[in-house]
Every structure is written in C-alpha cells, then in structure tokens.
Amino acid sequence: MCVDCVEKEYPNRGNICLESGSFLLNFTGCAVCNKRDFMLITNKSLKEEDGEEIVTYDPNQRDPW
C-alpha cells in the first residue's frame, strides 16, 4: 500500500499483532483505481539490519473471498 491508500501512515495498532503485517482497517482504497477491494500480497521481504518489513500488493489481483 502506498501512503495515498491509507488513512494514517503509522496508525496506532494498540496491542494488535498481525500475521500478515498489514493493518487493513487503515486501508482507505486504491489511490489508482479508487476501489476498496482487498489486494493480494505479491512480495514480502524483511530487511535484517533494521527489522523493517516491506509488503508489496498487486492491485490487479483481488482476493476472491
């Protein structure tokens, strides 16, 4: 998700621990197509030096569920 697709860049998640790392309640919709459908993860990587996780979504592949 890009910064234009979320309500807040770093939302307060409280004590929520998410397996996917994605806080989808913060997702406002795709900034490109304006749809609010959930997207599938196409790439997920972890930078070891700082523990930052990068998740890439494909707006062309929608979750069928």
mmCIF file with all atom_site columns, C-alpha atoms in Angstrom:
data_model
loop_
_atom_site.group_PDB
_atom_site.id
_atom_site.type_symbol
_atom_site.label_atom_id
_atom_site.label_alt_id
_atom_site.label_comp_id
_atom_site.label_asym_id
_atom_site.label_entity_id
_atom_site.label_seq_id
_atom_site.pdbx_PDB_ins_code
_atom_site.Cartn_x
_atom_site.Cartn_y
_atom_site.Cartn_z
_atom_site.occupancy
_atom_site.B_iso_or_equiv
_atom_site.pdbx_formal_charge
_atom_site.auth_seq_id
_atom_site.auth_comp_id
_atom_site.auth_asym_id
_atom_site.auth_atom_id
_atom_site.pdbx_PDB_model_num
ATOM 1  C CA . MET A 1 1  ? 0.000   0.000   0.000   1.00 0.00 ? 1  MET A CA 1
ATOM 2  C CA . CYS A 1 2  ? 1.215   3.471   -0.704  1.00 0.00 ? 2  CYS A CA 1
ATOM 3  C CA . VAL A 1 3  ? 0.770   6.463   1.574   1.00 0.00 ? 3  VAL A CA 1
ATOM 4  C CA . ASP A 1 4  ? -2.159  7.629   -0.600  1.00 0.00 ? 4  ASP A CA 1
ATOM 5  C CA . CYS A 1 5  ? -4.035  4.339   0.004   1.00 0.00 ? 5  CYS A CA 1
ATOM 6  C CA . VAL A 1 6  ? -4.067  4.526   3.801   1.00 0.00 ? 6  VAL A CA 1
ATOM 7  C CA . GLU A 1 7  ? -5.813  6.766   6.308   1.00 0.00 ? 7  GLU A CA 1
ATOM 8  C CA . LYS A 1 8  ? -2.713  7.201   8.517   1.00 0.00 ? 8  LYS A CA 1
ATOM 9  C CA . GLU A 1 9  ? 0.873   6.335   7.597   1.00 0.00 ? 9  GLU A CA 1
ATOM 10 C CA . TYR A 1 10 ? 1.649   4.894   11.058  1.00 0.00 ? 10 TYR A CA 1
ATOM 11 C CA . PRO A 1 11 ? -1.652  4.105   12.815  1.00 0.00 ? 11 PRO A CA 1
ATOM 12 C CA . ASN A 1 12 ? -1.864  3.233   16.499  1.00 0.00 ? 12 ASN A CA 1
ATOM 13 C CA . ARG A 1 13 ? -2.498  -0.520  16.475  1.00 0.00 ? 13 ARG A CA 1
ATOM 14 C CA . GLY A 1 14 ? -2.665  -0.868  20.234  1.00 0.00 ? 14 GLY A CA 1
ATOM 15 C CA . ASN A 1 15 ? -1.664  -4.393  21.208  1.00 0.00 ? 15 ASN A CA 1
ATOM 16 C CA . ILE A 1 16 ? -2.758  -5.978  17.907  1.00 0.00 ? 16 ILE A CA 1
ATOM 17 C CA . CYS A 1 17 ? -0.217  -8.411  16.418  1.00 0.00 ? 17 CYS A CA 1
ATOM 18 C CA . LEU A 1 18 ? -0.977  -9.239  12.789  1.00 0.00 ? 18 LEU A CA 1
ATOM 19 C CA . GLU A 1 19 ? 0.381   -12.285 10.972  1.00 0.00 ? 19 GLU A CA 1
ATOM 20 C CA . SER A 1 20 ? 0.381   -10.527 7.598   1.00 0.00 ? 20 SER A CA 1
ATOM 21 C CA . GLY A 1 21 ? 1.794   -7.289  8.973   1.00 0.00 ? 21 GLY A CA 1
ATOM 22 C CA . SER A 1 22 ? -0.991  -5.364  7.246   1.00 0.00 ? 22 SER A CA 1
ATOM 23 C CA . PHE A 1 23 ? -3.432  -3.286  9.266   1.00 0.00 ? 23 PHE A CA 1
ATOM 24 C CA . LEU A 1 24 ? -6.223  -3.391  6.683   1.00 0.00 ? 24 LEU A CA 1
ATOM 25 C CA . LEU A 1 25 ? -8.631  -1.332  8.800   1.00 0.00 ? 25 LEU A CA 1
ATOM 26 C CA . ASN A 1 26 ? -6.367  1.583   7.874   1.00 0.00 ? 26 ASN A CA 1
ATOM 27 C CA . PHE A 1 27 ? -6.794  0.887   4.123   1.00 0.00 ? 27 PHE A CA 1
ATOM 28 C CA . THR A 1 28 ? -8.967  3.578   2.530   1.00 0.00 ? 28 THR A CA 1
ATOM 29 C CA . GLY A 1 29 ? -8.820  2.302   -1.046  1.00 0.00 ? 29 GLY A CA 1
ATOM 30 C CA . CYS A 1 30 ? -6.536  2.095   -4.044  1.00 0.00 ? 30 CYS A CA 1
ATOM 31 C CA . ALA A 1 31 ? -5.217  5.538   -4.981  1.00 0.00 ? 31 ALA A CA 1
ATOM 32 C CA . VAL A 1 32 ? -5.038  4.463   -8.635  1.00 0.00 ? 32 VAL A CA 1
ATOM 33 C CA . CYS A 1 33 ? -8.450  2.877   -9.270  1.00 0.00 ? 33 CYS A CA 1
ATOM 34 C CA . ASN A 1 34 ? -10.358 4.146   -6.162  1.00 0.00 ? 34 ASN A CA 1
ATOM 35 C CA . LYS A 1 35 ? -11.620 0.635   -5.309  1.00 0.00 ? 35 LYS A CA 1
ATOM 36 C CA . ARG A 1 36 ? -11.673 -0.578  -1.727  1.00 0.00 ? 36 ARG A CA 1
ATOM 37 C CA . ASP A 1 37 ? -11.256 -4.265  -2.601  1.00 0.00 ? 37 ASP A CA 1
ATOM 38 C CA . PHE A 1 38 ? -8.563  -6.104  -0.697  1.00 0.00 ? 38 PHE A CA 1
ATOM 39 C CA . MET A 1 39 ? -5.480  -6.910  -2.723  1.00 0.00 ? 39 MET A CA 1
ATOM 40 C CA . LEU A 1 40 ? -3.261  -9.981  -2.672  1.00 0.00 ? 40 LEU A CA 1
ATOM 41 C CA . ILE A 1 41 ? 0.310   -9.802  -1.405  1.00 0.00 ? 41 ILE A CA 1
ATOM 42 C CA . THR A 1 42 ? 2.765   -10.333 -4.272  1.00 0.00 ? 42 THR A CA 1
ATOM 43 C CA . ASN A 1 43 ? 6.044   -9.762  -2.467  1.00 0.00 ? 43 ASN A CA 1
ATOM 44 C CA . LYS A 1 44 ? 7.097   -9.682  1.160   1.00 0.00 ? 44 LYS A CA 1
ATOM 45 C CA . SER A 1 45 ? 10.647  -9.041  2.346   1.00 0.00 ? 45 SER A CA 1
ATOM 46 C CA . LEU A 1 46 ? 12.370  -8.269  5.633   1.00 0.00 ? 46 LEU A CA 1
ATOM 47 C CA . LYS A 1 47 ? 15.399  -6.008  5.959   1.00 0.00 ? 47 LYS A CA 1
ATOM 48 C CA . GLU A 1 48 ? 17.551  -7.654  8.608   1.00 0.00 ? 48 GLU A CA 1
ATOM 49 C CA . GLU A 1 49 ? 19.558  -4.569  9.609   1.00 0.00 ? 49 GLU A CA 1
ATOM 50 C CA . ASP A 1 50 ? 16.602  -2.598  10.958  1.00 0.00 ? 50 ASP A CA 1
ATOM 51 C CA . GLY A 1 51 ? 13.812  -5.193  11.086  1.00 0.00 ? 51 GLY A CA 1
ATOM 52 C CA . GLU A 1 52 ? 11.704  -3.226  8.587   1.00 0.00 ? 52 GLU A CA 1
ATOM 53 C CA . GLU A 1 53 ? 9.221   -5.330  6.645   1.00 0.00 ? 53 GLU A CA 1
ATOM 54 C CA . ILE A 1 54 ? 8.233   -4.352  3.115   1.00 0.00 ? 54 ILE A CA 1
ATOM 55 C CA . VAL A 1 55 ? 4.957   -5.719  1.715   1.00 0.00 ? 55 VAL A CA 1
ATOM 56 C CA . THR A 1 56 ? 4.014   -5.206  -1.941  1.00 0.00 ? 56 THR A CA 1
ATOM 57 C CA . TYR A 1 57 ? 0.421   -5.561  -3.143  1.00 0.00 ? 57 TYR A CA 1
ATOM 58 C CA . ASP A 1 58 ? -0.791  -6.216  -6.668  1.00 0.00 ? 58 ASP A CA 1
ATOM 59 C CA . PRO A 1 59 ? -3.875  -4.081  -7.404  1.00 0.00 ? 59 PRO A CA 1
ATOM 60 C CA . ASN A 1 60 ? -4.688  -6.315  -10.394 1.00 0.00 ? 60 ASN A CA 1
ATOM 61 C CA . GLN A 1 61 ? -5.113  -9.445  -8.260  1.00 0.00 ? 61 GLN A CA 1
ATOM 62 C CA . ARG A 1 62 ? -8.105  -9.145  -5.963  1.00 0.00 ? 62 ARG A CA 1
ATOM 63 C CA . ASP A 1 63 ? -8.805  -11.502 -3.092  1.00 0.00 ? 63 ASP A CA 1
ATOM 64 C CA . PRO A 1 64 ? -11.615 -13.839 -4.270  1.00 0.00 ? 64 PRO A CA 1
ATOM 65 C CA . TRP A 1 65 ? -13.036 -14.174 -0.739  1.00 0.00 ? 65 TRP A CA 1
#
